[in-house]
Each structure stands twice: as structure tokens, then as C-alpha cells.
PDB file of C-alpha atoms in Angstrom:
ATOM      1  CA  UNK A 447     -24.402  -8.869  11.464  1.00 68.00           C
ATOM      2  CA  UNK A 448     -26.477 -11.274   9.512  1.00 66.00           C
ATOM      3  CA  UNK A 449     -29.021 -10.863  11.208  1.00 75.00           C
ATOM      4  CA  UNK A 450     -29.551  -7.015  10.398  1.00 77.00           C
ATOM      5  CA  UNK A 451     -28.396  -8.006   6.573  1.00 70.00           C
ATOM      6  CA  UNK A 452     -31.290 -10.436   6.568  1.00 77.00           C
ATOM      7  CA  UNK A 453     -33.661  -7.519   8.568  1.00 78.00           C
ATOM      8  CA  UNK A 454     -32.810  -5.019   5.796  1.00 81.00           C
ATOM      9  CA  UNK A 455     -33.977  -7.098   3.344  1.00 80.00           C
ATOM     10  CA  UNK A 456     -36.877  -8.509   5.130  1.00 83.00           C
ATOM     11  CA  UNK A 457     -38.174  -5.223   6.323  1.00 86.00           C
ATOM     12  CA  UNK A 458     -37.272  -3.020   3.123  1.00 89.00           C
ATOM     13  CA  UNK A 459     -37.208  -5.197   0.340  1.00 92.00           C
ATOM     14  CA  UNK A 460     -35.141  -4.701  -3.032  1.00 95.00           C
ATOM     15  CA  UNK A 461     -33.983  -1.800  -1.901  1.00 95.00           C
ATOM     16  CA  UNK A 462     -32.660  -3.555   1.563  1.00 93.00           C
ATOM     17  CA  UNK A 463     -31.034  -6.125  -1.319  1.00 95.00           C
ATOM     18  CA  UNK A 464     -29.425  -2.861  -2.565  1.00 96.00           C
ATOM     19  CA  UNK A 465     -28.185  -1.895   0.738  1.00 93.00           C
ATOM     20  CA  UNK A 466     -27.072  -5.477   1.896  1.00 92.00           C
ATOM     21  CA  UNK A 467     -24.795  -5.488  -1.497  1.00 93.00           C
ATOM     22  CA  UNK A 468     -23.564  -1.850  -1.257  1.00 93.00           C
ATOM     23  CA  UNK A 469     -22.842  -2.496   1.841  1.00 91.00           C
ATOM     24  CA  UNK A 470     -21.189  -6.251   1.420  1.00 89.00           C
ATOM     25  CA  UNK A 471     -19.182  -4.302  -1.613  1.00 90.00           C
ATOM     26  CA  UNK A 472     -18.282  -1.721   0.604  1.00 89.00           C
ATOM     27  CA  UNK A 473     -16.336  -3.578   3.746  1.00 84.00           C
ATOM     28  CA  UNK A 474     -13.094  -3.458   2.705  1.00 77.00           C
ATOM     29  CA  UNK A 475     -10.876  -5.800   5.113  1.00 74.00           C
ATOM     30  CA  UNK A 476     -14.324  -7.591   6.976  1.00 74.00           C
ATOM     31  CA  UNK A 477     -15.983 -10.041   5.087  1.00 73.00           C
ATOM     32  CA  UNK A 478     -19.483  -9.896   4.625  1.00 77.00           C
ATOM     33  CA  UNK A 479     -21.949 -12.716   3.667  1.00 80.00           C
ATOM     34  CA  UNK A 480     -24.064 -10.126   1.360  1.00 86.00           C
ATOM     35  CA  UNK A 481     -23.880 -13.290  -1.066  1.00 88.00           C
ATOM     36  CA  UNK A 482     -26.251 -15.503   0.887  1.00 88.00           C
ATOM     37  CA  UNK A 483     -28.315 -12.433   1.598  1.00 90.00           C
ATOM     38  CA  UNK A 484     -28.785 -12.545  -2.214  1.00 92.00           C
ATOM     39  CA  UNK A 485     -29.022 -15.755  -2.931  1.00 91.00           C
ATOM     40  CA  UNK A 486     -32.461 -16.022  -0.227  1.00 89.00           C
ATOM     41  CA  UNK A 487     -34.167 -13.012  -1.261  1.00 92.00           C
ATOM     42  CA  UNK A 488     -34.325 -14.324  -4.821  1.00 92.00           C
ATOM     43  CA  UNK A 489     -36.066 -17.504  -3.521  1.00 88.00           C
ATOM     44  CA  UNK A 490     -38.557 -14.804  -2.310  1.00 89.00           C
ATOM     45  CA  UNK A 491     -38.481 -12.154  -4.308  1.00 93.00           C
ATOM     46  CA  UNK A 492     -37.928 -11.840  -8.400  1.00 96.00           C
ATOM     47  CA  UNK A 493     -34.391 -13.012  -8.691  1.00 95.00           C
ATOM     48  CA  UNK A 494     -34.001 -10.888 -11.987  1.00 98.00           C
ATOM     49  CA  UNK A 495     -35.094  -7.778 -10.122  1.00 97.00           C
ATOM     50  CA  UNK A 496     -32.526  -8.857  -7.114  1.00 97.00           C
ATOM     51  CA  UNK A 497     -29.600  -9.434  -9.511  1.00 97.00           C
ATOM     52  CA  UNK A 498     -30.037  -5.944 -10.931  1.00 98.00           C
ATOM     53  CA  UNK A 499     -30.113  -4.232  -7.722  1.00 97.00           C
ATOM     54  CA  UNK A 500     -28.136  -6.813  -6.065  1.00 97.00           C
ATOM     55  CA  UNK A 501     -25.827  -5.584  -8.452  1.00 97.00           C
ATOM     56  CA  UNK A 502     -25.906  -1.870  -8.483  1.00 97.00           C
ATOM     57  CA  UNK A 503     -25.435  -2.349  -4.550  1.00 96.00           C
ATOM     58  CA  UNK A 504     -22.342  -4.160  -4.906  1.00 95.00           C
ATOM     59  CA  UNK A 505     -21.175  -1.807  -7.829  1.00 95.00           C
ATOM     60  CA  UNK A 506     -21.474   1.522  -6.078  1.00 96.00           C
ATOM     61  CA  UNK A 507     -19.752  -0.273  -3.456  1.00 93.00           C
ATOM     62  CA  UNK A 508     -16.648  -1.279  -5.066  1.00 93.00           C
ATOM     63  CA  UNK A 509     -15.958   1.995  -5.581  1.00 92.00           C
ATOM     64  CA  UNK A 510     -15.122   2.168  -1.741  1.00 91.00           C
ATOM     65  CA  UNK A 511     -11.744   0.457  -2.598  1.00 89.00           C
ATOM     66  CA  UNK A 512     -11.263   2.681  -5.706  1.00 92.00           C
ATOM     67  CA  UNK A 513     -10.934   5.805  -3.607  1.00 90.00           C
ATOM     68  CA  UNK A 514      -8.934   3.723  -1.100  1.00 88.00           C
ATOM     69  CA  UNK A 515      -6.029   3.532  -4.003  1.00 85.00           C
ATOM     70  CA  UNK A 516      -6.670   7.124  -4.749  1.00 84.00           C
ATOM     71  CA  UNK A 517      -5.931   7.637  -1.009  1.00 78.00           C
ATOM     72  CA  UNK A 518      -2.892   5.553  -1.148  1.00 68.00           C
ATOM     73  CA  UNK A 519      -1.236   8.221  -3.872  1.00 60.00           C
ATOM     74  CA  UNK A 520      -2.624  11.371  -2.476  1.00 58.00           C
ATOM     75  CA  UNK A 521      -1.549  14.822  -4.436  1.00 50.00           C
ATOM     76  CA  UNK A 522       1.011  13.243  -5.810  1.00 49.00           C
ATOM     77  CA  UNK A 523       2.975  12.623  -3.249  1.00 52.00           C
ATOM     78  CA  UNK A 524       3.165   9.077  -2.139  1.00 53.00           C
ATOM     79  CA  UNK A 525       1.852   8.022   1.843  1.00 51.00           C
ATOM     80  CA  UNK A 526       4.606   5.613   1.655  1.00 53.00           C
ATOM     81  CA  UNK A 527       7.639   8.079   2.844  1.00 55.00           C
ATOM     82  CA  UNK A 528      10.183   5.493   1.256  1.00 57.00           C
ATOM     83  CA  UNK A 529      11.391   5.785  -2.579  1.00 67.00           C
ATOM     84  CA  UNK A 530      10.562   3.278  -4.541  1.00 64.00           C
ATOM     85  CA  UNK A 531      12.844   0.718  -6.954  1.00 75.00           C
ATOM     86  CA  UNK A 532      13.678   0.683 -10.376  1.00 80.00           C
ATOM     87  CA  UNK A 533      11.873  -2.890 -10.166  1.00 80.00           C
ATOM     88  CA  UNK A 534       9.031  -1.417  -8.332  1.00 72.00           C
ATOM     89  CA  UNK A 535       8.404   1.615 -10.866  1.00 77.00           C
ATOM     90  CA  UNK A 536       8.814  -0.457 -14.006  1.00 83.00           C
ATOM     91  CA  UNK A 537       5.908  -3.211 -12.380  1.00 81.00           C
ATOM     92  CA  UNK A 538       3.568  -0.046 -11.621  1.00 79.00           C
ATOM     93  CA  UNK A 539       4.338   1.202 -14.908  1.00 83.00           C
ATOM     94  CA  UNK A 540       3.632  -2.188 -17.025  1.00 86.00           C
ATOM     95  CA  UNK A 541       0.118  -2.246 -14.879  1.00 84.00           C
ATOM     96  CA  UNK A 542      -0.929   1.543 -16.231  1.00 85.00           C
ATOM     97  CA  UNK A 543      -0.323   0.243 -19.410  1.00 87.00           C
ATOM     98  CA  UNK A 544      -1.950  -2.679 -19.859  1.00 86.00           C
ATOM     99  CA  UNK A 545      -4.455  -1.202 -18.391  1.00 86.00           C
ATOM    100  CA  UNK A 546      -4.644   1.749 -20.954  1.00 82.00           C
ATOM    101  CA  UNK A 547      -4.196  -0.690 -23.469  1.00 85.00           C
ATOM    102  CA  UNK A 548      -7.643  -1.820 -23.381  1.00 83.00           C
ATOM    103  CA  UNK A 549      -7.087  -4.656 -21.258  1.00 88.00           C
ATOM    104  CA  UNK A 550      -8.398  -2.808 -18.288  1.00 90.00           C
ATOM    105  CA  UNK A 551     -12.096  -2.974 -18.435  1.00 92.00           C
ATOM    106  CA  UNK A 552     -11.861  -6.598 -19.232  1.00 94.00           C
ATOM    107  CA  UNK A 553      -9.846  -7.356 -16.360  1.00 93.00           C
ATOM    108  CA  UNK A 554     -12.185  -5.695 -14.278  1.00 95.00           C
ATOM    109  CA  UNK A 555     -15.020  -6.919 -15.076  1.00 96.00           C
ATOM    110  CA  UNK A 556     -13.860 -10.476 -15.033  1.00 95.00           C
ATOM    111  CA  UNK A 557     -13.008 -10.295 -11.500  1.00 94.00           C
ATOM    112  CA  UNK A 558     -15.947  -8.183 -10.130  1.00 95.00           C
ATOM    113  CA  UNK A 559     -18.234 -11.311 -11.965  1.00 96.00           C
ATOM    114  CA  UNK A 560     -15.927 -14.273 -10.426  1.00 93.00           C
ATOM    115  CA  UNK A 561     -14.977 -14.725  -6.685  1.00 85.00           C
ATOM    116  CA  UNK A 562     -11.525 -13.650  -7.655  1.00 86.00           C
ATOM    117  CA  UNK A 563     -10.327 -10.342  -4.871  1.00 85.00           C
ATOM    118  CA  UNK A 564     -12.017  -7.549  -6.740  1.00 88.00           C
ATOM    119  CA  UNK A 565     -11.169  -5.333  -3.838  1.00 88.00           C
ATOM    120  CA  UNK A 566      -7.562  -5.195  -4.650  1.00 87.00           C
ATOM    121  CA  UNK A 567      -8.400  -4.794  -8.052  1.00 89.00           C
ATOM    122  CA  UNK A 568      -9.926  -1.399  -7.040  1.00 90.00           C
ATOM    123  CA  UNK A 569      -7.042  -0.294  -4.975  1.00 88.00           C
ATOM    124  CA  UNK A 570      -5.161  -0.916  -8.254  1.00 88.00           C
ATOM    125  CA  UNK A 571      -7.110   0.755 -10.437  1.00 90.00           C
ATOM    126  CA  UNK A 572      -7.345   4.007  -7.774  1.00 89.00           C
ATOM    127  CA  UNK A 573      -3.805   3.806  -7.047  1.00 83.00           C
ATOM    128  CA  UNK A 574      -2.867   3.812 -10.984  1.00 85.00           C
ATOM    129  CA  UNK A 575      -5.548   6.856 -11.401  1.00 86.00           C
ATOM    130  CA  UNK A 576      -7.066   4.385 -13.814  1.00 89.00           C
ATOM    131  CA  UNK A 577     -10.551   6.301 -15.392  1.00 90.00           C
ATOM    132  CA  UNK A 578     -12.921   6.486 -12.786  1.00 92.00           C
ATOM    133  CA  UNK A 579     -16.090   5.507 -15.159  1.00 94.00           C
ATOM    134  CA  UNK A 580     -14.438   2.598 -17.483  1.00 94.00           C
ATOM    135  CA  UNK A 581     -13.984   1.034 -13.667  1.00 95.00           C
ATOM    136  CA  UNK A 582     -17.399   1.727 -12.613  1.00 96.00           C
ATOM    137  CA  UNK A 583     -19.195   0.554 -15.545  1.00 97.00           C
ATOM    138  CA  UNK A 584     -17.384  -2.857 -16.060  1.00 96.00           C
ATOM    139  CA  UNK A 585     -17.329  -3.300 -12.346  1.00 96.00           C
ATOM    140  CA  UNK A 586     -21.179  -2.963 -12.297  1.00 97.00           C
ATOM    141  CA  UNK A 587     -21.235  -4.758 -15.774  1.00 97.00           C
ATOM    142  CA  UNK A 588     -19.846  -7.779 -13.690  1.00 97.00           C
ATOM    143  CA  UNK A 589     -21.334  -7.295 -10.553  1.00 97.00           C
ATOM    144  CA  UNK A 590     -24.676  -7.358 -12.232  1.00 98.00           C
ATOM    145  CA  UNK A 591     -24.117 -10.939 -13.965  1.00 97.00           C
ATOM    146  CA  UNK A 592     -22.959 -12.101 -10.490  1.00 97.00           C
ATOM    147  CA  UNK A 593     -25.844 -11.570  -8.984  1.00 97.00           C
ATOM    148  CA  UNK A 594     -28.175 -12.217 -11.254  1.00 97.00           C
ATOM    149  CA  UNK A 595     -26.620 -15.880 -10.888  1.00 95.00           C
ATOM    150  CA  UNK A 596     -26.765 -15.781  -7.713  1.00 95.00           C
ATOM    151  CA  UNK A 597     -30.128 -14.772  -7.428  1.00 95.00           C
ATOM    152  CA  UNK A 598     -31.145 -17.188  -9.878  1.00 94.00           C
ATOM    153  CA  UNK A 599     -29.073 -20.319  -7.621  1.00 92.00           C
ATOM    154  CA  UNK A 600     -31.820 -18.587  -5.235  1.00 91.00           C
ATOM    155  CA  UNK A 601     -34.845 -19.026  -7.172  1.00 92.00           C
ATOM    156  CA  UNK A 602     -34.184 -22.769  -9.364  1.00 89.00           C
ATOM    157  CA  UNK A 603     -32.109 -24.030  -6.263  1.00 84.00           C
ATOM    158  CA  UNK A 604     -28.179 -24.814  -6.184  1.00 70.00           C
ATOM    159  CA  UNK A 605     -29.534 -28.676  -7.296  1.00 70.00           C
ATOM    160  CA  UNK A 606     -30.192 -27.232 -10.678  1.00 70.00           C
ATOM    161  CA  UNK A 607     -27.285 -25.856 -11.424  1.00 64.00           C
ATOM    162  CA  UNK A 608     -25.393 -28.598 -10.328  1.00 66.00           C
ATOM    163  CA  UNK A 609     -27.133 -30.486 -12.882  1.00 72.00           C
ATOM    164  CA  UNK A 610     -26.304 -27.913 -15.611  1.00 68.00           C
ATOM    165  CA  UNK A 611     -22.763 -28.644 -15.112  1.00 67.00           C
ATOM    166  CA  UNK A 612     -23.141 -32.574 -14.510  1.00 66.00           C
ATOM    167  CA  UNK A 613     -22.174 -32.689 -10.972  1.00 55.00           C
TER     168      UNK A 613
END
């Protein structure tokens, strides 16, 4: 599989960075190493200019676990055929609102930047219903950042940022 990330990129370019991240983003229970992927192309190519679409890749592709949450409530009538607790229903209902209380988008975007499971995150937020476009835009907000790091790690070498942080 790496070997047709690396080919994408190779043969295509920033927009084969774009597909490598959508598609990275988009793998919801395989792990994909779409980070390396970014990481050489901007030691070849302009790292800002891979972070961005690096980061629109892996943006669009979040959304992939997003419509998995929506799938997991579907017309209102839960998949899951059992009812659930008190305990359960209270949890569910403290999430909706601290997510509607503004905490949402920061949440989100703080794990789609980080290596924290962003892919739950979006089940969450589809499962909750939580507004499609607040998700998208701080999820690309944070995706973007990530990879313009990561590109970046690409282009100076991992050496200098080690010496940024005195390691």
C-alpha cells in the first residue's frame, strides 16, 4: 500500500498529496501511513503548498467517519435494537451539550491537529447530529496546521525541530 501512496504522489504530484491524505483520512479501522507520505513530498515539493492540500485531503476525509455516526443513528431509530440507560442517555446528552455550548469546534479541531483518535471524534459528532460545517471547518482548520508541520519536519528535517524543543 505504500508503495501506490508513494506512486500517487510521485506520478501526480500535489494533487496525489491530496489523494494520499483524503485517502489516509478516509480508512476508518486500517491505518494508513499518509503521514510519512507527507512528510517526503515536502522534502521535494513546497512543504507550504503540501500542508494546504495535505490538509484539505485529510479534511474531506474525516468526514468519512462523520457520516459513519450519522449511520449509527439512522432516521431516528437507533441500529442498536437494545434501549438504552438512564446512565447512557444522560452521558449522550452532556456530550450534545457541551458540544452546543461552544466547546465543540475547539474540541475538534484540537484533535484533528494532534495525534489524538480524531476518527472517533467524527463518529461522535455524526452520531450527536452535531452541525455538519462547524465539524468540517475546524476539522480542516486542524488538519491544515498538521500538515503544514509535517510538511515542514519534511523540508528543515526532524533534526531541526528537535532542536526547537531542546531535545
Amino acid at each position: 500500500m505504500l508503495e501506490f501512496l508513494t506512486y500517487l504522489v510521485v506520478t501526480y504530484g500535489y494533487l496525489g498529496v491530496f489523494l494520499v491524505s483524503l485517502i489516509g483520512s478516509a480508512a476508518l479501522f486500517v491505518p494508513l501511513p499518509a503521514f510519512l507520505i507527507v512528510i517526503s513530498a515536502g522534502a521535494t515539493l513546497d512543504p507550504f503548498w503540501v500542508g494546504i492540500v495535505a490538509g484539505l485531503g485529510a479534511g474531506l476525509g474525516e468526514t468519512i467517519g462523520y457520516l459513519a455516526g450519522i449511520g449509527i443513528v439512522k432516521g431516528g431509530k437507533k441500529l442498536i435494537k437494545r434501549k438504552l440507560s438512564a446512565k447512557e442517555k444522560h452521558w449522550i446528552n452532556l456530550v450534545k451539550d457541551w458540544f452546543n455550548k461552544g466547546w465543540g469546534p475547539l474540541a475538534i479541531f484540537v484533535f484533528a491537529a494532534t495525534p489524538l483518535p480524531d476518527k472517533i471524534l467524527g463518529l461522535v459528532c455524526g452520531a450527536i447530529r452535531y452541525d455538519w460545517k462547524k465539524f468540517l471547518l475546524a476539522t480542516l482548520a486542524g488538519k491544515i496546521l498538521l500538515h503544514l508541520v509535517l510538511a515542514y519536519i519534511g523540508y528543515f528535517g526532524i533534526g531541526f525541530f528537535l532542536d526547537l524543543l531542546h531535545l
